[in-house]
């Protein structure tokens, strides 16, 4: 097993916030078009934004885009790709040699699934932690060695990658409107009704933190009015 690294974290870097303004004024400006700017004063941005979010008046939230660069294992990027309203470019294993960076769950990650399909929870299983981490690391190493040996034998990258496991990290650039990122976090964080996988929620939490930093009123009102939604 050579040249491989293990990580237990996710990267979500904010590349851009695009809109008439990079903050809540963009939402208010868009909404004011509806009334030709006659009904609200500049100081009323917060009240207007709260009203829009509370009333599910979502089109002004589509006037702002967030672009993120995400590094996550393939089993997480697969879940992200299911969201069709995201615009995505992902790293190619056909055109470049992949890097040997693999996900391994941190020691405190809950490992035992208890309950039935659709209604279960995860509980601590500390006696399996070291064993699970060891098996995952060993398998990552076997996969990586097989990948490198196929490349060394002259096999094309798009074929050699077939032996790699889904805990290999991938990189994607993802763009969506604020509205669609809010929809995303209802599915991919634990703050709402859904029960996402722990690892995709690590990404969802970081996305939510970026949204909150730039649009604190939107996220605050969204949380107040959408906690039961998914
Ligand atoms: C806990 C959890 C478990 C999951 N398990 C599985 C699983 O086992 N297998 C699996 O395949 N997926 C699974 N998913 C993925 C899930 O089924 C959705 O595909 C994913 O969450 C994207 O949700 P979305 O459709 O709301 O998002 P988006 O695809 O972003 O779409 C947002 C909304 O836009 C509309 N829309 C977008 N595209 C279309 C279209 N083509 N036609 C009509 N309306 C459209 C719909 O109203 C949709 O709700 C799971 C998701 C979660 C959160």
Tab-separated table of C-alpha atoms and ligand atoms in Angstrom:
chain	number	residue	atom	x	y	z
A	1	UNK	CA	0.000	0.000	0.000
A	2	UNK	CA	1.824	3.102	-1.188
A	3	UNK	CA	1.142	6.805	-1.509
A	4	UNK	CA	-2.335	6.867	-0.070
A	5	UNK	CA	-3.912	9.200	2.439
A	6	UNK	CA	-6.907	8.827	4.698
A	7	UNK	CA	-9.323	11.584	5.671
A	8	UNK	CA	-12.418	11.685	7.868
A	9	UNK	CA	-13.655	15.149	6.867
A	10	UNK	CA	-15.370	16.898	3.963
A	11	UNK	CA	-14.347	20.093	2.202
A	12	UNK	CA	-16.949	22.665	1.134
A	13	UNK	CA	-15.287	25.822	-0.173
A	14	UNK	CA	-17.465	28.704	-1.266
A	15	UNK	CA	-16.265	29.855	-4.700
A	16	UNK	CA	-18.873	32.525	-5.411
A	17	UNK	CA	-22.159	34.079	-4.387
A	18	UNK	CA	-23.752	35.678	-7.409
A	19	UNK	CA	-26.681	38.076	-7.407
A	20	UNK	CA	-27.498	41.747	-7.734
A	21	UNK	CA	-26.070	41.914	-4.201
A	22	UNK	CA	-24.196	39.087	-2.388
A	23	UNK	CA	-26.577	39.453	0.560
A	24	UNK	CA	-30.227	39.781	1.493
A	25	UNK	CA	-30.737	43.008	-0.430
A	26	UNK	CA	-30.713	40.833	-3.585
A	27	UNK	CA	-33.841	39.024	-2.381
A	28	UNK	CA	-35.613	42.254	-1.479
A	29	UNK	CA	-34.656	43.891	-4.785
A	30	UNK	CA	-36.083	40.968	-6.746
A	31	UNK	CA	-39.308	41.022	-4.742
A	32	UNK	CA	-39.696	44.761	-5.208
A	33	UNK	CA	-39.915	44.282	-8.974
A	34	UNK	CA	-43.329	42.769	-8.303
A	35	UNK	CA	-44.535	46.039	-6.854
A	36	UNK	CA	-42.291	48.423	-8.832
A	37	UNK	CA	-40.493	49.384	-5.654
A	38	UNK	CA	-43.412	51.304	-4.225
A	39	UNK	CA	-44.284	49.290	-1.175
A	40	UNK	CA	-41.045	48.895	0.755
A	41	UNK	CA	-38.329	51.171	2.011
A	42	UNK	CA	-34.624	50.237	2.028
A	43	UNK	CA	-34.701	49.699	5.795
A	44	UNK	CA	-37.432	47.106	5.460
A	45	UNK	CA	-35.271	44.425	3.877
A	46	UNK	CA	-35.365	42.075	6.861
A	47	UNK	CA	-39.128	42.235	7.276
A	48	UNK	CA	-39.711	41.711	3.567
A	49	UNK	CA	-37.286	38.798	3.385
A	50	UNK	CA	-38.911	37.123	6.395
A	51	UNK	CA	-42.348	37.575	4.830
A	52	UNK	CA	-41.209	36.030	1.524
A	53	UNK	CA	-39.626	32.982	3.140
A	54	UNK	CA	-42.551	32.497	5.553
A	55	UNK	CA	-45.044	32.663	2.673
A	56	UNK	CA	-43.086	30.214	0.481
A	57	UNK	CA	-42.675	33.023	-2.085
A	58	UNK	CA	-39.588	31.346	-3.467
A	59	UNK	CA	-38.858	33.006	-6.809
A	60	UNK	CA	-36.804	35.884	-5.297
A	61	UNK	CA	-34.612	33.197	-3.676
A	62	UNK	CA	-33.765	31.985	-7.178
A	63	UNK	CA	-32.103	35.332	-7.955
A	64	UNK	CA	-28.983	34.327	-5.993
A	65	UNK	CA	-26.599	31.466	-6.807
A	66	UNK	CA	-23.993	29.808	-4.595
A	67	UNK	CA	-21.085	27.919	-6.200
A	68	UNK	CA	-19.190	25.430	-4.024
A	69	UNK	CA	-16.118	23.265	-4.512
A	70	UNK	CA	-16.770	20.019	-2.667
A	71	UNK	CA	-14.318	17.257	-1.808
A	72	UNK	CA	-16.133	14.150	-0.609
A	73	UNK	CA	-15.954	10.380	-1.089
A	74	UNK	CA	-17.706	8.961	-4.142
A	75	UNK	CA	-20.492	7.392	-2.051
A	76	UNK	CA	-21.351	10.963	-0.966
A	77	UNK	CA	-20.977	12.618	-4.384
A	78	UNK	CA	-23.387	9.994	-5.723
A	79	UNK	CA	-25.995	11.236	-3.255
A	80	UNK	CA	-25.361	14.866	-4.158
A	81	UNK	CA	-25.768	14.129	-7.877
A	82	UNK	CA	-29.327	12.862	-7.249
A	83	UNK	CA	-30.378	16.499	-6.752
A	84	UNK	CA	-31.282	17.397	-10.330
A	85	UNK	CA	-31.589	21.123	-9.660
A	86	UNK	CA	-27.841	21.366	-8.976
A	87	UNK	CA	-25.427	22.172	-11.839
A	88	UNK	CA	-22.391	19.924	-11.368
A	89	UNK	CA	-18.960	19.346	-12.846
A	90	UNK	CA	-17.113	16.419	-11.268
A	91	UNK	CA	-13.491	15.346	-11.551
A	92	UNK	CA	-12.922	12.801	-14.325
A	93	UNK	CA	-11.313	9.422	-13.790
A	94	UNK	CA	-11.127	9.026	-17.570
A	95	UNK	CA	-8.953	12.044	-18.260
A	96	UNK	CA	-6.628	12.165	-15.258
A	97	UNK	CA	-4.926	9.784	-12.884
A	98	UNK	CA	-6.826	9.841	-9.627
A	99	UNK	CA	-5.264	10.714	-6.294
A	100	UNK	CA	-5.091	8.077	-3.586
A	101	UNK	CA	-7.161	9.840	-0.944
A	102	UNK	CA	-9.722	7.701	0.876
A	103	UNK	CA	-12.399	8.272	3.510
A	104	UNK	CA	-12.249	6.378	6.775
A	105	UNK	CA	-14.893	6.982	9.463
A	106	UNK	CA	-13.583	8.738	12.538
A	107	UNK	CA	-13.489	6.705	15.738
A	108	UNK	CA	-16.703	8.152	17.181
A	109	UNK	CA	-18.827	7.477	14.095
A	110	UNK	CA	-21.925	5.470	15.073
A	111	UNK	CA	-21.623	2.065	13.419
A	112	UNK	CA	-24.616	-0.020	14.479
A	113	UNK	CA	-27.945	0.343	12.657
A	114	UNK	CA	-30.950	-0.410	14.874
A	115	UNK	CA	-34.559	-0.624	13.662
A	116	UNK	CA	-36.348	-1.469	10.441
A	117	UNK	CA	-36.050	-0.035	6.933
A	118	UNK	CA	-37.196	3.577	6.869
A	119	UNK	CA	-37.340	3.794	10.662
A	120	UNK	CA	-33.949	3.223	12.185
A	121	UNK	CA	-31.193	4.952	14.067
A	122	UNK	CA	-27.489	4.514	14.547
A	123	UNK	CA	-25.967	3.729	17.907
A	124	UNK	CA	-22.478	3.600	19.328
A	125	UNK	CA	-20.531	0.415	18.683
A	126	UNK	CA	-17.083	1.244	20.056
A	127	UNK	CA	-15.852	-2.360	20.117
A	128	UNK	CA	-16.155	-2.478	16.276
A	129	UNK	CA	-14.548	0.902	15.606
A	130	UNK	CA	-10.923	-0.167	15.278
A	131	UNK	CA	-11.875	-3.267	13.259
A	132	UNK	CA	-14.064	-1.288	10.824
A	133	UNK	CA	-11.396	1.346	10.307
A	134	UNK	CA	-8.741	-1.317	9.729
A	135	UNK	CA	-10.806	-3.235	7.154
A	136	UNK	CA	-11.710	-0.025	5.294
A	137	UNK	CA	-8.095	1.102	5.231
A	138	UNK	CA	-6.870	-2.315	4.071
A	139	UNK	CA	-9.451	-2.494	1.275
A	140	UNK	CA	-8.563	1.032	0.164
A	141	UNK	CA	-4.932	-0.046	-0.073
A	142	UNK	CA	-5.741	-3.186	-2.065
A	143	UNK	CA	-7.861	-1.164	-4.484
A	144	UNK	CA	-5.195	1.498	-4.859
A	145	UNK	CA	-2.440	-1.058	-5.505
A	146	UNK	CA	-4.608	-2.755	-8.154
A	147	UNK	CA	-5.340	0.630	-9.807
A	148	UNK	CA	-1.662	1.545	-9.947
A	149	UNK	CA	-0.637	-1.877	-11.268
A	150	UNK	CA	-3.192	-1.668	-14.096
A	151	UNK	CA	-1.936	1.818	-15.008
A	152	UNK	CA	1.656	0.568	-14.882
A	153	UNK	CA	0.670	-2.265	-17.248
A	154	UNK	CA	-0.558	0.334	-19.725
A	155	UNK	CA	-4.283	-0.100	-19.140
A	156	UNK	CA	-6.393	3.016	-19.816
A	157	UNK	CA	-7.384	5.162	-16.838
A	158	UNK	CA	-11.093	4.691	-17.527
A	159	UNK	CA	-10.653	0.918	-17.134
A	160	UNK	CA	-8.095	0.900	-14.314
A	161	UNK	CA	-10.440	2.953	-12.095
A	162	UNK	CA	-12.962	0.102	-12.036
A	163	UNK	CA	-11.096	-1.498	-9.130
A	164	UNK	CA	-11.333	1.553	-6.847
A	165	UNK	CA	-13.750	1.602	-3.901
A	166	UNK	CA	-16.449	4.239	-3.331
A	167	UNK	CA	-14.644	5.757	-0.343
A	168	UNK	CA	-12.162	7.357	-2.791
A	169	UNK	CA	-12.454	11.139	-2.645
A	170	UNK	CA	-13.758	13.028	-5.635
A	171	UNK	CA	-13.971	16.763	-6.303
A	172	UNK	CA	-16.964	18.564	-7.737
A	173	UNK	CA	-17.947	22.141	-8.478
A	174	UNK	CA	-21.636	22.649	-7.782
A	175	UNK	CA	-23.883	25.608	-8.526
A	176	UNK	CA	-27.490	26.161	-7.501
A	177	UNK	CA	-29.813	28.945	-6.509
A	178	UNK	CA	-30.342	29.787	-2.853
A	179	UNK	CA	-33.824	28.306	-3.174
A	180	UNK	CA	-32.472	24.956	-4.360
A	181	UNK	CA	-29.691	24.872	-1.748
A	182	UNK	CA	-32.371	25.380	0.918
A	183	UNK	CA	-34.253	22.453	-0.578
A	184	UNK	CA	-30.998	20.456	-0.531
A	185	UNK	CA	-30.344	21.067	3.169
A	186	UNK	CA	-33.827	19.865	4.100
A	187	UNK	CA	-32.802	16.479	2.680
A	188	UNK	CA	-29.117	16.397	3.570
A	189	UNK	CA	-28.883	17.725	7.123
A	190	UNK	CA	-30.458	16.443	10.335
A	191	UNK	CA	-32.119	19.806	11.053
A	192	UNK	CA	-35.358	18.897	9.297
A	193	UNK	CA	-37.426	15.742	8.877
A	194	UNK	CA	-35.123	13.521	6.814
A	195	UNK	CA	-32.487	11.180	8.194
A	196	UNK	CA	-29.550	11.488	5.801
A	197	UNK	CA	-26.363	9.483	5.976
A	198	UNK	CA	-23.921	10.949	8.472
A	199	UNK	CA	-21.299	11.662	5.801
A	200	UNK	CA	-23.580	13.564	3.401
A	201	UNK	CA	-24.857	15.542	6.392
A	202	UNK	CA	-21.256	16.593	7.039
A	203	UNK	CA	-21.424	18.265	3.607
A	204	UNK	CA	-24.959	19.586	4.178
A	205	UNK	CA	-23.972	21.213	7.476
A	206	UNK	CA	-21.067	23.045	5.827
A	207	UNK	CA	-23.270	24.249	2.989
A	208	UNK	CA	-25.829	25.492	5.499
A	209	UNK	CA	-23.098	27.368	7.385
A	210	UNK	CA	-22.122	29.208	4.183
A	211	UNK	CA	-25.755	30.044	3.393
A	212	UNK	CA	-26.221	31.318	6.942
A	213	UNK	CA	-23.112	33.491	6.813
A	214	UNK	CA	-24.359	35.368	3.745
A	215	UNK	CA	-28.145	35.114	4.203
A	216	UNK	CA	-28.725	34.876	7.978
A	217	UNK	CA	-32.281	36.195	7.917
A	218	UNK	CA	-33.329	33.840	5.116
A	219	UNK	CA	-31.946	30.788	6.910
A	220	UNK	CA	-33.335	31.847	10.279
A	221	UNK	CA	-36.843	32.321	8.873
A	222	UNK	CA	-36.526	29.162	6.785
A	223	UNK	CA	-35.689	27.174	9.909
A	224	UNK	CA	-38.609	28.672	11.817
A	225	UNK	CA	-41.104	27.821	9.115
A	226	UNK	CA	-39.717	24.651	7.541
A	227	UNK	CA	-38.517	22.491	10.445
A	228	UNK	CA	-41.189	19.901	9.701
A	229	UNK	CA	-40.528	19.860	5.953
A	230	UNK	CA	-38.439	17.693	3.705
B	1	LIG	C1	-32.773	9.985	3.357
B	1	LIG	C2	-32.734	9.807	1.861
B	1	LIG	C3	-32.712	8.538	1.331
B	1	LIG	C4	-32.663	8.364	-0.061
B	1	LIG	N1	-32.612	7.081	-0.568
B	1	LIG	C5	-32.528	6.894	-1.914
B	1	LIG	C6	-32.457	5.581	-2.478
B	1	LIG	O1	-32.461	4.590	-1.766
B	1	LIG	N2	-32.360	5.464	-3.822
B	1	LIG	C7	-32.381	6.547	-4.656
B	1	LIG	O2	-32.326	6.397	-5.878
B	1	LIG	N3	-32.470	7.799	-4.160
B	1	LIG	C8	-32.535	8.004	-2.822
B	1	LIG	N4	-32.618	9.283	-2.305
B	1	LIG	C9	-32.622	10.414	-3.249
B	1	LIG	C10	-34.036	11.015	-3.347
B	1	LIG	O3	-34.957	10.047	-3.857
B	1	LIG	C11	-34.014	12.230	-4.284
B	1	LIG	O4	-33.690	11.817	-5.596
B	1	LIG	C12	-32.993	13.259	-3.865
B	1	LIG	O5	-33.111	13.519	-2.495
B	1	LIG	C13	-33.229	14.541	-4.666
B	1	LIG	O6	-34.383	15.154	-4.158
B	1	LIG	P1	-35.282	16.103	-5.045
B	1	LIG	O7	-35.934	15.324	-6.146
B	1	LIG	O8	-36.181	16.866	-4.121
B	1	LIG	O9	-34.200	17.139	-5.613
B	1	LIG	P2	-34.010	17.662	-7.083
B	1	LIG	O10	-33.689	16.553	-8.017
B	1	LIG	O11	-33.027	18.766	-6.971
B	1	LIG	O12	-35.410	18.215	-7.488
B	1	LIG	C14	-36.038	19.229	-6.728
B	1	LIG	C15	-37.502	19.271	-7.120
B	1	LIG	O13	-37.581	19.692	-8.478
B	1	LIG	C16	-38.596	18.957	-9.134
B	1	LIG	N5	-37.962	18.211	-10.229
B	1	LIG	C17	-36.638	18.148	-10.526
B	1	LIG	N6	-36.424	17.408	-11.606
B	1	LIG	C18	-37.627	16.956	-12.000
B	1	LIG	C19	-38.072	16.129	-13.069
B	1	LIG	N7	-37.248	15.614	-13.965
B	1	LIG	N8	-39.384	15.875	-13.154
B	1	LIG	C20	-40.252	16.388	-12.268
B	1	LIG	N9	-39.913	17.181	-11.242
B	1	LIG	C21	-38.617	17.465	-11.107
B	1	LIG	C22	-39.285	18.087	-8.103
B	1	LIG	O14	-40.360	18.792	-7.533
B	1	LIG	C23	-38.221	17.918	-7.069
B	1	LIG	O15	-38.732	17.652	-5.779
B	1	LIG	C24	-32.668	9.478	-0.930
B	1	LIG	C25	-32.700	10.766	-0.371
B	1	LIG	C26	-32.724	10.936	1.002
B	1	LIG	C27	-32.753	12.337	1.563
